C-alpha cells in the first residue's frame, strides 16, 4: 500500500503582527506572517506514518503552492515522507477550491503513473481543513474529481482480516468504514499529538530532492485552473469587529440583566433574519434581469434521529431570499422511510419537497448522496442551494458543488442578496456570502462567478427558522435515483450511537470561567448551572468555556480553553465570569455578538469589549443571575 | 539508545556570531574544495526569532565577511544602505526637560554618524539565507541542552527532548534528544548562554577572570503616523530619566516604514526590589520629550534580551579542546560603544579561520584551537575591548552612576582589574514605589513579542528552594521577580508563586537576578519562545 499525503503551507495565525492588517485595502499582508505547515496536515502525516507502520509502502507528500512552500515539504520529509512533490505555477494562483482540487488531482494521477508504476493500491490522506481557507472543501472535491470514495473526520484506524478499517465520528455516533476499492481518500481531524522531527531525519530531509511540476507538467486544462477556473471570488475582506471599544451597560440587578440579555439576543436575531431596517430588504430592480434563475433550495439533513434543526433555519432564510427573487423554495430530502418528514419541511417554509427514497440512501454515504442530488439539480436547475455546515454538510456540499460545476462558500454567517458591478461585469440579485477566514481573524464576502448555481453552507444557529405553520401548503416531488445499485466505495463495518461531544464552535452561548473562580469546585458550582440556565433561557445550545488561567488551575480540561492558545469562538452570547480580559483571551472571543462580563475589578479590560457588565462578587451575582434566567425561562 | 549524528563543525546558535562563523568557514571550505560540512542549530522555530538588538551597526565587519554585499539587489540590502545615521543626538533627561549634549562633548566611541540602523532579526534572516546559499545547513527548532565531553575535550552536544507532557512523561509523539558529535563545536548562544557557561566552568576557562555582568534591554517597535516628528535616519541616546542611579539609558532609532525602535537598557545590578523594566520603558515613553516623538504611535513588537558588560577582564579563555566560544556567549560586546554585533561577527570570522587551520591539520586539540585566541588578540575586537577595560566597572565606584561617568574616561589607566559584585547581589530593600500608570501593560507587550510555547510542555523553570521565595519577601518587602521579569512569568497569589512559563521571552534575567539564586531556567523545548521579526 502506498500513500499520498496532501499538505498545505499556511500563515501562522497564532501570531498576527498588528501592522499586518491593511484596513484601507481590506487585506492582510500575508508576507508579514510566518508560514507553517497546516496543523491538521501534521495530523495527516502522523496518520500516514502510523498506517505505514502496519502496511509498508511509499509515502509521497504533495503540495500546491509558491516556490517557498518547499519548507513544508522538507518538514514532511523529516517526519515520514520519502518522496516530495511541489506543484507550483503562477497560472495556478488565485484559485478557489475546485480550481485547487483539479490540479492536485492531476498531480495525483501523475504520481500514480510515474511514481507508483500505475499501481492503484494507495490512500490519499490529508487534514480535514486548512487554517487559512477553513472550508474543508478541497479534499472531498479531489475525491470527486478522481471518482473515488472519501472518509471524512477520521480519528483512527485498525486492520482486521487484512482490511483497513477507519474510525470516524459523525453527529450521532462512531462509524467504522472500510474502503471497498482503492485508491480512497481519508481526511483526518485531530487524532493524536502532532509529530516532531528528529534532528537526524531533518538533516536527511534537507538532502532530498524535491520534484517540481508546473501546470503543463500535470496536463492541467487552463480553463479549469487559477482565477479562470474558480467558481467563487472574494468580493471584499473586512474586520470582524469595529475597532472602537464598545460602550458597556453596567447593571446591578440580575433580573434586569437577564431581561437585557434576552432583549439584545432577540434584537440581534431579528436583524439577521430579515435584514430589515426599513428599506433594507432586497428588491429586484425593475429594469434588469436577475443574473441567476431558478428556485431557492435547501438540503434537509435527515438521519436516524429525524430532521436536523438546521434544515428549518436554512428554510427560514430561503423563504426570504426566494420572496425577493420571486422564486419558489425547494427542500431536498434523501433517505429511506423519510417521507413523513416532508410535512415538517413544508410547515417551515418549503413550497416543494424533492424526495428521493431508496434503501441505498438509508445511511449517509457521500457518493450515492452526491449522485442523487446531482440528478435532481440536473433536472430542476435551482439557482441557490444551501446546506447546513454540519459535519455531514461539509463533506457532502463540496462533492455536489464540484460535480455540478457550482460555486460553493462554506460556513457562511450571513447570506443576502445584492446588486453589484465588478471587474466590468454587472450582477443583479446575486447571493453575497459572508464568512470568517484565517481562524476568524477576518471576514470575507464572496460571490459566485462562472457558474449557474450558488451554493453555500451555513453554520447551525446562525440563521433563524420561521415558526411552524401547519396551514402552509406544498407539494412533494418524488425522484428515483438513476443508479440505485451503484457502489459507494465504502463498506459500513459498524455504527455505534454515541453522544458526540459538542464543539465549542457550535455553541450559541458560551459561559467562560476565568482565574477569578480559583477552584474547580467553584467552577462547577457557578459556571455549569449558569451555562445550562442561559442555554435554556435563550433556546440555544450552551457550553462552558475557560480562560487559560482556569485550565492551568485544573478547573476544566484544555478542550474548553478560549483564547490565543485555545480556541477562537464566535457565539451569539459570551459570558465571561472572573475573566480579566487580557489580550490573549480577547483574541479568542472578541467576535462574539453579545458579551456579558462579571468581574469584581472595575478596571478589568474585559469590560472594554462587553455589552453588559456587572462589577461585583461572582459568589453573589452568578447564583442570582442563574435564578433570574430560570424564572425568565418559565415566563417566556 | 538514542541516535548519534555526526557533523564536522557544529555551531550552536544562529545569531550574528554563529552565522558569521558558518559563512566565513563555508566560503573558505568551498574555495579550498573541501568536503567538510557545517551545521548550525538554533532553538527558535525559525531563524531570527530570538534575535533582538539595537541595532546601530558598524558595517566594516559585514564588508569583511561579504565584500560584495552592497551590490546585492535585495530588500534587506536596499533598506540597510538607506538607513545610514544622519542625525545623532545624545540627550540628558530630567523629569521634565531634555538637554541635548553638544556633539563635541561626545567621545568618539559614542558617535554614530555613518553607522547603519538595522533590525537584528531581519539581518540574521538575511545572513542565514547567505549561509544556506553557500552550502551551510541551518536547522532551527533544535535546542541543545547539554555539552558532551570526552578525552579530547568537547565532543558535541545533546539536544533536548521533544514531546514530554507537563509531568515529564513521554507522550505519543516523544522524540528523545539526540547527540550531535562534532570535531569542533562553536558556542554562539548569545548572552547568558548556558552551554558555554558549562564549558567554561568544567574546563576552568575563567581562571583569573572577573565574573561577567549583564544589562537588560527592553525594546518596543512603535508604528507612527506618516507625518511623525521623529524623522528618518536618526538615532537618539538618552541618559538620566527615568533612572539616574541605574547604569544605562534610553534609545530611539528610526526604522523603516514609519517605525521607531524605543528601548531602555538597564544594568542588572540595580538595587530596587520593585523595579519593573517593562514598565520603566513606559515611564520613559511618558517623558514629554520622548512622548512627543512617539505621539500617535502603536506598539507592533516587543522583546527583551540581556547583553554582557564585563568587558575585557571578564572574557574567558574562548577555546578548549574541540570547542570555541564566539560573540556575546564569550562576552565580546564593547560596552563603551554599547555595540556587540560587529565584534560578534568578527569573532565568528576569526573562529572560522582557526577552524580551517585545524581542519587542514586534522587537529582540534586545545593547542591547535589556541590559534583563535591569537587571531583575536591581534584583531580590533580585543584592541577595542582593551581600550574599554574597567569602563563599566568604574561606574559602580562612584556613589551615583554619573559620578562614575567622568571616572570612566580614565578607566583604562587604572592598573589591574576593577572587580564588582555579581549582579544578583545588587538587590537591596529599597523601593522605587513607582506609580505605574499608562503605556502598555506587560501582558499586552508580551502578546506582540509573539512568544508561544507548547501548552502541555514541561515547565522550563523551577525553584530549587521554595523557602527562598518566602525569605525574599521578608528581606525585600516584595517579590522582586514578579517585577523584574519582562514577560510576567512570575506571579504571586496569596503568597504562592504561580508560574506562567509560556510567556517567557528567554532573556534569563530571572536566573541572573534572583537575589537568592533559586531560579533554575533551562532551555525550553526547541521551537518555543518569542517570534521577533523586526527587533
PDB file of C-alpha atoms in Angstrom, chain A residues 380-526:
ATOM      1  CA  UNK A 380     -34.572  21.145 -11.981  1.00  0.00           C
ATOM      2  CA  UNK A 381     -31.675  23.657 -12.131  1.00  0.00           C
ATOM      3  CA  UNK A 382     -32.114  25.699  -8.922  1.00  0.00           C
ATOM      4  CA  UNK A 383     -30.161  28.932  -8.620  1.00  0.00           C
ATOM      5  CA  UNK A 384     -29.282  28.608  -4.947  1.00  0.00           C
ATOM      6  CA  UNK A 385     -28.656  25.528  -2.795  1.00  0.00           C
ATOM      7  CA  UNK A 386     -27.998  25.907   0.918  1.00  0.00           C
ATOM      8  CA  UNK A 387     -26.546  23.236   3.168  1.00  0.00           C
ATOM      9  CA  UNK A 388     -26.057  23.323   6.897  1.00  0.00           C
ATOM     10  CA  UNK A 389     -22.392  23.412   7.802  1.00  0.00           C
ATOM     11  CA  UNK A 390     -22.722  20.312   9.872  1.00  0.00           C
ATOM     12  CA  UNK A 391     -20.051  17.641   9.564  1.00  0.00           C
ATOM     13  CA  UNK A 392     -22.267  15.913   7.005  1.00  0.00           C
ATOM     14  CA  UNK A 393     -22.951  19.099   5.085  1.00  0.00           C
ATOM     15  CA  UNK A 394     -19.283  19.940   4.999  1.00  0.00           C
ATOM     16  CA  UNK A 395     -18.374  16.711   3.302  1.00  0.00           C
ATOM     17  CA  UNK A 396     -21.416  16.476   1.028  1.00  0.00           C
ATOM     18  CA  UNK A 397     -21.721  20.031  -0.294  1.00  0.00           C
ATOM     19  CA  UNK A 398     -18.217  20.156  -1.802  1.00  0.00           C
ATOM     20  CA  UNK A 399     -18.785  16.979  -3.827  1.00  0.00           C
ATOM     21  CA  UNK A 400     -22.177  18.186  -5.022  1.00  0.00           C
ATOM     22  CA  UNK A 401     -20.762  21.572  -5.991  1.00  0.00           C
ATOM     23  CA  UNK A 402     -17.826  20.067  -7.824  1.00  0.00           C
ATOM     24  CA  UNK A 403     -19.984  17.564  -9.666  1.00  0.00           C
ATOM     25  CA  UNK A 404     -22.350  20.278 -10.870  1.00  0.00           C
ATOM     26  CA  UNK A 405     -19.677  22.938 -11.537  1.00  0.00           C
ATOM     27  CA  UNK A 406     -21.242  25.222  -8.959  1.00  0.00           C
ATOM     28  CA  UNK A 407     -19.631  27.771  -6.712  1.00  0.00           C
ATOM     29  CA  UNK A 408     -19.574  26.846  -3.014  1.00  0.00           C
ATOM     30  CA  UNK A 409     -18.843  29.013   0.015  1.00  0.00           C
ATOM     31  CA  UNK A 410     -18.505  27.292   3.365  1.00  0.00           C
ATOM     32  CA  UNK A 411     -19.510  28.346   6.873  1.00  0.00           C
ATOM     33  CA  UNK A 412     -21.391  31.485   5.963  1.00  0.00           C
ATOM     34  CA  UNK A 413     -22.507  33.707   8.782  1.00  0.00           C
ATOM     35  CA  UNK A 414     -24.634  35.914   6.548  1.00  0.00           C
ATOM     36  CA  UNK A 415     -26.409  35.372   3.246  1.00  0.00           C
ATOM     37  CA  UNK A 416     -28.104  38.225   1.471  1.00  0.00           C
ATOM     38  CA  UNK A 417     -28.906  39.461  -1.997  1.00  0.00           C
ATOM     39  CA  UNK A 418     -27.156  42.349  -3.677  1.00  0.00           C
ATOM     40  CA  UNK A 419     -26.624  44.028  -6.995  1.00  0.00           C
ATOM     41  CA  UNK A 420     -23.008  44.514  -7.920  1.00  0.00           C
ATOM     42  CA  UNK A 421     -20.771  45.963 -10.589  1.00  0.00           C
ATOM     43  CA  UNK A 422     -17.406  44.270 -10.532  1.00  0.00           C
ATOM     44  CA  UNK A 423     -14.490  43.914 -12.915  1.00  0.00           C
ATOM     45  CA  UNK A 424     -16.581  45.214 -15.762  1.00  0.00           C
ATOM     46  CA  UNK A 425     -19.478  42.863 -15.127  1.00  0.00           C
ATOM     47  CA  UNK A 426     -22.899  43.546 -13.722  1.00  0.00           C
ATOM     48  CA  UNK A 427     -24.619  41.229 -11.290  1.00  0.00           C
ATOM     49  CA  UNK A 428     -28.248  41.502 -10.266  1.00  0.00           C
ATOM     50  CA  UNK A 429     -29.888  39.694  -7.386  1.00  0.00           C
ATOM     51  CA  UNK A 430     -26.858  37.601  -6.530  1.00  0.00           C
ATOM     52  CA  UNK A 431     -26.087  35.967  -3.240  1.00  0.00           C
ATOM     53  CA  UNK A 432     -23.471  37.703  -1.104  1.00  0.00           C
ATOM     54  CA  UNK A 433     -21.939  35.010   1.044  1.00  0.00           C
ATOM     55  CA  UNK A 434     -20.116  36.275   4.127  1.00  0.00           C
ATOM     56  CA  UNK A 435     -17.822  34.061   6.124  1.00  0.00           C
ATOM     57  CA  UNK A 436     -14.911  34.244   8.556  1.00  0.00           C
ATOM     58  CA  UNK A 437     -11.434  33.172   7.480  1.00  0.00           C
ATOM     59  CA  UNK A 438      -7.951  32.961   8.889  1.00  0.00           C
ATOM     60  CA  UNK A 439      -9.197  31.466  12.098  1.00  0.00           C
ATOM     61  CA  UNK A 440     -11.852  34.130  12.496  1.00  0.00           C
ATOM     62  CA  UNK A 441      -9.398  36.972  12.177  1.00  0.00           C
ATOM     63  CA  UNK A 442     -11.010  38.368   9.037  1.00  0.00           C
ATOM     64  CA  UNK A 443     -14.421  38.314   7.387  1.00  0.00           C
ATOM     65  CA  UNK A 444     -14.736  37.778   3.657  1.00  0.00           C
ATOM     66  CA  UNK A 445     -17.705  38.411   1.416  1.00  0.00           C
ATOM     67  CA  UNK A 446     -17.792  36.102  -1.547  1.00  0.00           C
ATOM     68  CA  UNK A 447     -19.808  35.827  -4.740  1.00  0.00           C
ATOM     69  CA  UNK A 448     -20.288  33.058  -7.266  1.00  0.00           C
ATOM     70  CA  UNK A 449     -18.899  33.508 -10.772  1.00  0.00           C
ATOM     71  CA  UNK A 450     -18.538  31.326 -13.887  1.00  0.00           C
ATOM     72  CA  UNK A 451     -21.252  29.057 -12.561  1.00  0.00           C
ATOM     73  CA  UNK A 452     -25.007  28.671 -12.787  1.00  0.00           C
ATOM     74  CA  UNK A 453     -25.690  27.703  -9.198  1.00  0.00           C
ATOM     75  CA  UNK A 454     -24.710  29.471  -5.986  1.00  0.00           C
ATOM     76  CA  UNK A 455     -24.158  27.057  -3.129  1.00  0.00           C
ATOM     77  CA  UNK A 456     -23.382  27.837   0.472  1.00  0.00           C
ATOM     78  CA  UNK A 457     -23.133  26.098   3.782  1.00  0.00           C
ATOM     79  CA  UNK A 458     -24.243  27.964   6.881  1.00  0.00           C
ATOM     80  CA  UNK A 459     -23.419  27.203  10.492  1.00  0.00           C
ATOM     81  CA  UNK A 460     -26.278  25.912  12.635  1.00  0.00           C
ATOM     82  CA  UNK A 461     -27.519  28.647  14.915  1.00  0.00           C
ATOM     83  CA  UNK A 462     -26.643  31.484  12.554  1.00  0.00           C
ATOM     84  CA  UNK A 463     -29.880  31.641  10.559  1.00  0.00           C
ATOM     85  CA  UNK A 464     -33.317  31.673  12.061  1.00  0.00           C
ATOM     86  CA  UNK A 465     -36.160  29.299  11.390  1.00  0.00           C
ATOM     87  CA  UNK A 466     -39.689  30.547  10.812  1.00  0.00           C
ATOM     88  CA  UNK A 467     -42.336  29.489  13.292  1.00  0.00           C
ATOM     89  CA  UNK A 468     -44.090  26.278  12.273  1.00  0.00           C
ATOM     90  CA  UNK A 469     -47.231  26.882  10.248  1.00  0.00           C
ATOM     91  CA  UNK A 470     -49.223  23.748   9.533  1.00  0.00           C
ATOM     92  CA  UNK A 471     -51.573  25.658   7.264  1.00  0.00           C
ATOM     93  CA  UNK A 472     -48.852  26.057   4.672  1.00  0.00           C
ATOM     94  CA  UNK A 473     -49.260  24.023   1.529  1.00  0.00           C
ATOM     95  CA  UNK A 474     -46.604  22.449  -0.601  1.00  0.00           C
ATOM     96  CA  UNK A 475     -46.009  19.573  -2.967  1.00  0.00           C
ATOM     97  CA  UNK A 476     -43.839  16.503  -2.731  1.00  0.00           C
ATOM     98  CA  UNK A 477     -41.995  15.614  -5.887  1.00  0.00           C
ATOM     99  CA  UNK A 478     -40.624  12.104  -5.921  1.00  0.00           C
ATOM    100  CA  UNK A 479     -37.359  11.230  -7.570  1.00  0.00           C
ATOM    101  CA  UNK A 480     -35.980   7.800  -8.272  1.00  0.00           C
ATOM    102  CA  UNK A 481     -32.194   7.632  -8.116  1.00  0.00           C
ATOM    103  CA  UNK A 482     -30.817   6.720 -11.529  1.00  0.00           C
ATOM    104  CA  UNK A 483     -28.267   4.149 -10.454  1.00  0.00           C
ATOM    105  CA  UNK A 484     -29.658   2.571  -7.307  1.00  0.00           C
ATOM    106  CA  UNK A 485     -27.215  -0.303  -7.377  1.00  0.00           C
ATOM    107  CA  UNK A 486     -24.145   1.913  -7.759  1.00  0.00           C
ATOM    108  CA  UNK A 487     -21.258   1.392  -5.375  1.00  0.00           C
ATOM    109  CA  UNK A 488     -20.484   3.820  -2.617  1.00  0.00           C
ATOM    110  CA  UNK A 489     -16.876   2.778  -2.474  1.00  0.00           C
ATOM    111  CA  UNK A 490     -17.129   2.195   1.268  1.00  0.00           C
ATOM    112  CA  UNK A 491     -18.390  -0.602   3.389  1.00  0.00           C
ATOM    113  CA  UNK A 492     -20.028   0.293   6.676  1.00  0.00           C
ATOM    114  CA  UNK A 493     -18.486  -2.072   9.167  1.00  0.00           C
ATOM    115  CA  UNK A 494     -20.211  -0.794  12.260  1.00  0.00           C
ATOM    116  CA  UNK A 495     -22.076   2.140  13.684  1.00  0.00           C
ATOM    117  CA  UNK A 496     -22.254   2.877  17.365  1.00  0.00           C
ATOM    118  CA  UNK A 497     -24.566   5.616  18.585  1.00  0.00           C
ATOM    119  CA  UNK A 498     -22.571   7.795  20.903  1.00  0.00           C
ATOM    120  CA  UNK A 499     -23.347  11.172  22.350  1.00  0.00           C
ATOM    121  CA  UNK A 500     -20.991  13.261  20.308  1.00  0.00           C
ATOM    122  CA  UNK A 501     -19.084  15.807  22.315  1.00  0.00           C
ATOM    123  CA  UNK A 502     -20.321  19.185  21.226  1.00  0.00           C
ATOM    124  CA  UNK A 503     -17.824  21.627  19.861  1.00  0.00           C
ATOM    125  CA  UNK A 504     -17.316  24.992  21.470  1.00  0.00           C
ATOM    126  CA  UNK A 505     -17.512  26.451  18.000  1.00  0.00           C
ATOM    127  CA  UNK A 506     -21.066  25.168  17.595  1.00  0.00           C
ATOM    128  CA  UNK A 507     -22.426  26.647  20.778  1.00  0.00           C
ATOM    129  CA  UNK A 508     -24.774  29.556  20.557  1.00  0.00           C
ATOM    130  CA  UNK A 509     -23.937  30.519  24.123  1.00  0.00           C
ATOM    131  CA  UNK A 510     -20.632  30.102  25.901  1.00  0.00           C
ATOM    132  CA  UNK A 511     -20.164  30.814  29.586  1.00  0.00           C
ATOM    133  CA  UNK A 512     -16.495  31.077  30.412  1.00  0.00           C
ATOM    134  CA  UNK A 513     -14.938  30.859  33.829  1.00  0.00           C
ATOM    135  CA  UNK A 514     -11.656  32.563  34.457  1.00  0.00           C
ATOM    136  CA  UNK A 515      -8.959  32.602  37.080  1.00  0.00           C
ATOM    137  CA  UNK A 516     -11.220  34.581  39.384  1.00  0.00           C
ATOM    138  CA  UNK A 517     -13.081  31.378  40.238  1.00  0.00           C
ATOM    139  CA  UNK A 518      -9.956  29.948  41.814  1.00  0.00           C
ATOM    140  CA  UNK A 519     -11.034  26.341  42.200  1.00  0.00           C
ATOM    141  CA  UNK A 520     -12.660  23.527  40.267  1.00  0.00           C
ATOM    142  CA  UNK A 521     -15.375  23.329  42.907  1.00  0.00           C
ATOM    143  CA  UNK A 522     -16.279  26.947  42.291  1.00  0.00           C
ATOM    144  CA  UNK A 523     -16.171  26.453  38.539  1.00  0.00           C
ATOM    145  CA  UNK A 524     -18.558  23.510  38.725  1.00  0.00           C
ATOM    146  CA  UNK A 525     -20.800  25.249  41.237  1.00  0.00           C
ATOM    147  CA  UNK A 526     -21.146  28.557  39.414  1.00  0.00           C
TER     148      UNK A 526
END
